Amino acid sequence: MSRLTYWNFTILLAQTAHPDPGQIYSAIVNEIEQLDDREVYGRISAVQGMLVEVAGVPQSLIVGGRCAVSARSGRDVLCEVIGFRDGKACLTSALMGQIEEFA
């Protein structure tokens, strides 16, 4: 067996001269699907137009990551991390009008 390490995942591959890319992809997807969901809590520190700033969680997020943010109405709004500023995560919602629920 040979090992492939990708994003801290070690995947065992059968001994072949050229591993099948489909096998590698399937193994990586399988490993990722085995990961537990994480719940991290922060607070909305500002809302400016379509931008939502969240404090307390930037070290737990990555650009392109998705977050469910709870609005005052109790409804979860799906947002995407688009960057970081002053130690805060900057999020936006793909669904127009839902940001208004935070104000």
mmCIF file with all atom_site columns, C-alpha atoms in Angstrom:
data_model
loop_
_atom_site.group_PDB
_atom_site.id
_atom_site.type_symbol
_atom_site.label_atom_id
_atom_site.label_alt_id
_atom_site.label_comp_id
_atom_site.label_asym_id
_atom_site.label_entity_id
_atom_site.label_seq_id
_atom_site.pdbx_PDB_ins_code
_atom_site.Cartn_x
_atom_site.Cartn_y
_atom_site.Cartn_z
_atom_site.occupancy
_atom_site.B_iso_or_equiv
_atom_site.pdbx_formal_charge
_atom_site.auth_seq_id
_atom_site.auth_comp_id
_atom_site.auth_asym_id
_atom_site.auth_atom_id
_atom_site.pdbx_PDB_model_num
ATOM 1   C CA . MET A 1 1   ? 0.000   0.000  0.000   1.00 0.00 ? 1   MET A CA 1
ATOM 2   C CA . SER A 1 2   ? 1.110   3.558  -0.586  1.00 0.00 ? 2   SER A CA 1
ATOM 3   C CA . ARG A 1 3   ? -0.108  6.657  1.212   1.00 0.00 ? 3   ARG A CA 1
ATOM 4   C CA . LEU A 1 4   ? -1.481  9.885  -0.157  1.00 0.00 ? 4   LEU A CA 1
ATOM 5   C CA . THR A 1 5   ? -1.659  12.780 2.277   1.00 0.00 ? 5   THR A CA 1
ATOM 6   C CA . TYR A 1 6   ? -4.037  15.538 1.243   1.00 0.00 ? 6   TYR A CA 1
ATOM 7   C CA . TRP A 1 7   ? -5.276  18.281 3.589   1.00 0.00 ? 7   TRP A CA 1
ATOM 8   C CA . ASN A 1 8   ? -4.238  16.264 6.645   1.00 0.00 ? 8   ASN A CA 1
ATOM 9   C CA . PHE A 1 9   ? -6.028  13.151 5.363   1.00 0.00 ? 9   PHE A CA 1
ATOM 10  C CA . THR A 1 10  ? -3.972  10.058 4.818   1.00 0.00 ? 10  THR A CA 1
ATOM 11  C CA . ILE A 1 11  ? -5.478  7.781  2.218   1.00 0.00 ? 11  ILE A CA 1
ATOM 12  C CA . LEU A 1 12  ? -4.188  4.286  1.588   1.00 0.00 ? 12  LEU A CA 1
ATOM 13  C CA . LEU A 1 13  ? -3.912  3.347  -2.064  1.00 0.00 ? 13  LEU A CA 1
ATOM 14  C CA . ALA A 1 14  ? -3.409  -0.042 -3.635  1.00 0.00 ? 14  ALA A CA 1
ATOM 15  C CA . GLN A 1 15  ? 0.083   -0.732 -4.950  1.00 0.00 ? 15  GLN A CA 1
ATOM 16  C CA . THR A 1 16  ? -0.048  0.219  -8.603  1.00 0.00 ? 16  THR A CA 1
ATOM 17  C CA . ALA A 1 17  ? 2.392   2.051  -10.809 1.00 0.00 ? 17  ALA A CA 1
ATOM 18  C CA . HIS A 1 18  ? -0.190  4.753  -11.567 1.00 0.00 ? 18  HIS A CA 1
ATOM 19  C CA . PRO A 1 19  ? -3.144  5.022  -9.183  1.00 0.00 ? 19  PRO A CA 1
ATOM 20  C CA . ASP A 1 20  ? -6.455  5.705  -10.877 1.00 0.00 ? 20  ASP A CA 1
ATOM 21  C CA . PRO A 1 21  ? -7.376  9.408  -10.423 1.00 0.00 ? 21  PRO A CA 1
ATOM 22  C CA . GLY A 1 22  ? -10.993 8.332  -9.951  1.00 0.00 ? 22  GLY A CA 1
ATOM 23  C CA . GLN A 1 23  ? -9.917  6.076  -7.074  1.00 0.00 ? 23  GLN A CA 1
ATOM 24  C CA . ILE A 1 24  ? -7.987  8.935  -5.445  1.00 0.00 ? 24  ILE A CA 1
ATOM 25  C CA . TYR A 1 25  ? -10.931 11.320 -5.858  1.00 0.00 ? 25  TYR A CA 1
ATOM 26  C CA . SER A 1 26  ? -13.384 8.781  -4.435  1.00 0.00 ? 26  SER A CA 1
ATOM 27  C CA . ALA A 1 27  ? -11.095 8.111  -1.470  1.00 0.00 ? 27  ALA A CA 1
ATOM 28  C CA . ILE A 1 28  ? -10.769 11.839 -0.716  1.00 0.00 ? 28  ILE A CA 1
ATOM 29  C CA . VAL A 1 29  ? -14.534 12.417 -0.981  1.00 0.00 ? 29  VAL A CA 1
ATOM 30  C CA . ASN A 1 30  ? -15.151 9.437  1.288   1.00 0.00 ? 30  ASN A CA 1
ATOM 31  C CA . GLU A 1 31  ? -12.732 10.793 3.926   1.00 0.00 ? 31  GLU A CA 1
ATOM 32  C CA . ILE A 1 32  ? -14.271 14.285 3.793   1.00 0.00 ? 32  ILE A CA 1
ATOM 33  C CA . GLU A 1 33  ? -17.794 12.883 4.158   1.00 0.00 ? 33  GLU A CA 1
ATOM 34  C CA . GLN A 1 34  ? -16.654 11.111 7.342   1.00 0.00 ? 34  GLN A CA 1
ATOM 35  C CA . LEU A 1 35  ? -15.830 14.440 9.035   1.00 0.00 ? 35  LEU A CA 1
ATOM 36  C CA . ASP A 1 36  ? -18.188 15.665 11.723  1.00 0.00 ? 36  ASP A CA 1
ATOM 37  C CA . ASP A 1 37  ? -19.965 18.991 11.285  1.00 0.00 ? 37  ASP A CA 1
ATOM 38  C CA . ARG A 1 38  ? -18.659 21.735 13.540  1.00 0.00 ? 38  ARG A CA 1
ATOM 39  C CA . GLU A 1 39  ? -20.735 24.268 15.397  1.00 0.00 ? 39  GLU A CA 1
ATOM 40  C CA . VAL A 1 40  ? -19.011 27.532 16.206  1.00 0.00 ? 40  VAL A CA 1
ATOM 41  C CA . TYR A 1 41  ? -20.684 30.521 17.800  1.00 0.00 ? 41  TYR A CA 1
ATOM 42  C CA . GLY A 1 42  ? -19.903 34.199 17.288  1.00 0.00 ? 42  GLY A CA 1
ATOM 43  C CA . ARG A 1 43  ? -21.897 37.395 17.159  1.00 0.00 ? 43  ARG A CA 1
ATOM 44  C CA . ILE A 1 44  ? -22.889 39.795 14.413  1.00 0.00 ? 44  ILE A CA 1
ATOM 45  C CA . SER A 1 45  ? -20.939 42.998 15.040  1.00 0.00 ? 45  SER A CA 1
ATOM 46  C CA . ALA A 1 46  ? -22.112 45.031 12.029  1.00 0.00 ? 46  ALA A CA 1
ATOM 47  C CA . VAL A 1 47  ? -24.346 44.935 8.977   1.00 0.00 ? 47  VAL A CA 1
ATOM 48  C CA . GLN A 1 48  ? -23.489 47.190 6.033   1.00 0.00 ? 48  GLN A CA 1
ATOM 49  C CA . GLY A 1 49  ? -25.619 46.654 2.958   1.00 0.00 ? 49  GLY A CA 1
ATOM 50  C CA . MET A 1 50  ? -25.089 43.015 1.931   1.00 0.00 ? 50  MET A CA 1
ATOM 51  C CA . LEU A 1 51  ? -22.059 42.617 4.210   1.00 0.00 ? 51  LEU A CA 1
ATOM 52  C CA . VAL A 1 52  ? -22.366 40.983 7.630   1.00 0.00 ? 52  VAL A CA 1
ATOM 53  C CA . GLU A 1 53  ? -19.390 41.212 10.000  1.00 0.00 ? 53  GLU A CA 1
ATOM 54  C CA . VAL A 1 54  ? -19.087 38.420 12.557  1.00 0.00 ? 54  VAL A CA 1
ATOM 55  C CA . ALA A 1 55  ? -16.797 38.631 15.590  1.00 0.00 ? 55  ALA A CA 1
ATOM 56  C CA . GLY A 1 56  ? -15.417 35.756 17.619  1.00 0.00 ? 56  GLY A CA 1
ATOM 57  C CA . VAL A 1 57  ? -15.027 33.098 14.922  1.00 0.00 ? 57  VAL A CA 1
ATOM 58  C CA . PRO A 1 58  ? -12.541 34.139 12.209  1.00 0.00 ? 58  PRO A CA 1
ATOM 59  C CA . GLN A 1 59  ? -9.960  31.477 13.134  1.00 0.00 ? 59  GLN A CA 1
ATOM 60  C CA . SER A 1 60  ? -12.649 28.820 12.573  1.00 0.00 ? 60  SER A CA 1
ATOM 61  C CA . LEU A 1 61  ? -13.642 29.963 9.075   1.00 0.00 ? 61  LEU A CA 1
ATOM 62  C CA . ILE A 1 62  ? -12.128 30.021 5.595   1.00 0.00 ? 62  ILE A CA 1
ATOM 63  C CA . VAL A 1 63  ? -12.922 32.134 2.542   1.00 0.00 ? 63  VAL A CA 1
ATOM 64  C CA . GLY A 1 64  ? -15.622 30.347 0.587   1.00 0.00 ? 64  GLY A CA 1
ATOM 65  C CA . GLY A 1 65  ? -16.919 28.562 3.694   1.00 0.00 ? 65  GLY A CA 1
ATOM 66  C CA . ARG A 1 66  ? -20.652 28.450 4.300   1.00 0.00 ? 66  ARG A CA 1
ATOM 67  C CA . CYS A 1 67  ? -22.339 29.458 7.548   1.00 0.00 ? 67  CYS A CA 1
ATOM 68  C CA . ALA A 1 68  ? -25.886 29.305 8.831   1.00 0.00 ? 68  ALA A CA 1
ATOM 69  C CA . VAL A 1 69  ? -26.470 32.588 10.666  1.00 0.00 ? 69  VAL A CA 1
ATOM 70  C CA . SER A 1 70  ? -29.498 32.877 12.951  1.00 0.00 ? 70  SER A CA 1
ATOM 71  C CA . ALA A 1 71  ? -31.578 35.981 12.329  1.00 0.00 ? 71  ALA A CA 1
ATOM 72  C CA . ARG A 1 72  ? -33.714 37.760 14.940  1.00 0.00 ? 72  ARG A CA 1
ATOM 73  C CA . SER A 1 73  ? -36.746 36.000 13.507  1.00 0.00 ? 73  SER A CA 1
ATOM 74  C CA . GLY A 1 74  ? -35.125 32.683 14.497  1.00 0.00 ? 74  GLY A CA 1
ATOM 75  C CA . ARG A 1 75  ? -34.666 31.698 10.870  1.00 0.00 ? 75  ARG A CA 1
ATOM 76  C CA . ASP A 1 76  ? -31.235 30.522 9.691   1.00 0.00 ? 76  ASP A CA 1
ATOM 77  C CA . VAL A 1 77  ? -29.779 32.435 6.744   1.00 0.00 ? 77  VAL A CA 1
ATOM 78  C CA . LEU A 1 78  ? -27.123 30.708 4.644   1.00 0.00 ? 78  LEU A CA 1
ATOM 79  C CA . CYS A 1 79  ? -24.102 32.988 4.198   1.00 0.00 ? 79  CYS A CA 1
ATOM 80  C CA . GLU A 1 80  ? -20.689 32.651 2.589   1.00 0.00 ? 80  GLU A CA 1
ATOM 81  C CA . VAL A 1 81  ? -17.388 33.906 3.998   1.00 0.00 ? 81  VAL A CA 1
ATOM 82  C CA . ILE A 1 82  ? -15.942 36.426 1.530   1.00 0.00 ? 82  ILE A CA 1
ATOM 83  C CA . GLY A 1 83  ? -13.024 37.739 3.581   1.00 0.00 ? 83  GLY A CA 1
ATOM 84  C CA . PHE A 1 84  ? -11.716 39.053 6.875   1.00 0.00 ? 84  PHE A CA 1
ATOM 85  C CA . ARG A 1 85  ? -11.264 42.568 8.250   1.00 0.00 ? 85  ARG A CA 1
ATOM 86  C CA . ASP A 1 86  ? -10.045 43.806 11.633  1.00 0.00 ? 86  ASP A CA 1
ATOM 87  C CA . GLY A 1 87  ? -10.212 40.315 13.163  1.00 0.00 ? 87  GLY A CA 1
ATOM 88  C CA . LYS A 1 88  ? -13.778 39.746 11.991  1.00 0.00 ? 88  LYS A CA 1
ATOM 89  C CA . ALA A 1 89  ? -15.207 37.468 9.320   1.00 0.00 ? 89  ALA A CA 1
ATOM 90  C CA . CYS A 1 90  ? -17.046 39.186 6.462   1.00 0.00 ? 90  CYS A CA 1
ATOM 91  C CA . LEU A 1 91  ? -20.065 37.255 5.199   1.00 0.00 ? 91  LEU A CA 1
ATOM 92  C CA . THR A 1 92  ? -22.684 37.824 2.569   1.00 0.00 ? 92  THR A CA 1
ATOM 93  C CA . SER A 1 93  ? -25.892 36.019 1.700   1.00 0.00 ? 93  SER A CA 1
ATOM 94  C CA . ALA A 1 94  ? -26.566 34.814 -1.828  1.00 0.00 ? 94  ALA A CA 1
ATOM 95  C CA . LEU A 1 95  ? -30.266 35.425 -1.225  1.00 0.00 ? 95  LEU A CA 1
ATOM 96  C CA . MET A 1 96  ? -31.170 39.091 -1.523  1.00 0.00 ? 96  MET A CA 1
ATOM 97  C CA . GLY A 1 97  ? -33.380 40.475 1.208   1.00 0.00 ? 97  GLY A CA 1
ATOM 98  C CA . GLN A 1 98  ? -32.388 37.999 3.901   1.00 0.00 ? 98  GLN A CA 1
ATOM 99  C CA . ILE A 1 99  ? -29.665 40.300 5.269   1.00 0.00 ? 99  ILE A CA 1
ATOM 100 C CA . GLU A 1 100 ? -32.438 42.700 6.342   1.00 0.00 ? 100 GLU A CA 1
ATOM 101 C CA . GLU A 1 101 ? -33.418 40.163 8.999   1.00 0.00 ? 101 GLU A CA 1
ATOM 102 C CA . PHE A 1 102 ? -30.179 40.949 10.886  1.00 0.00 ? 102 PHE A CA 1
ATOM 103 C CA . ALA A 1 103 ? -30.737 44.692 11.137  1.00 0.00 ? 103 ALA A CA 1
#
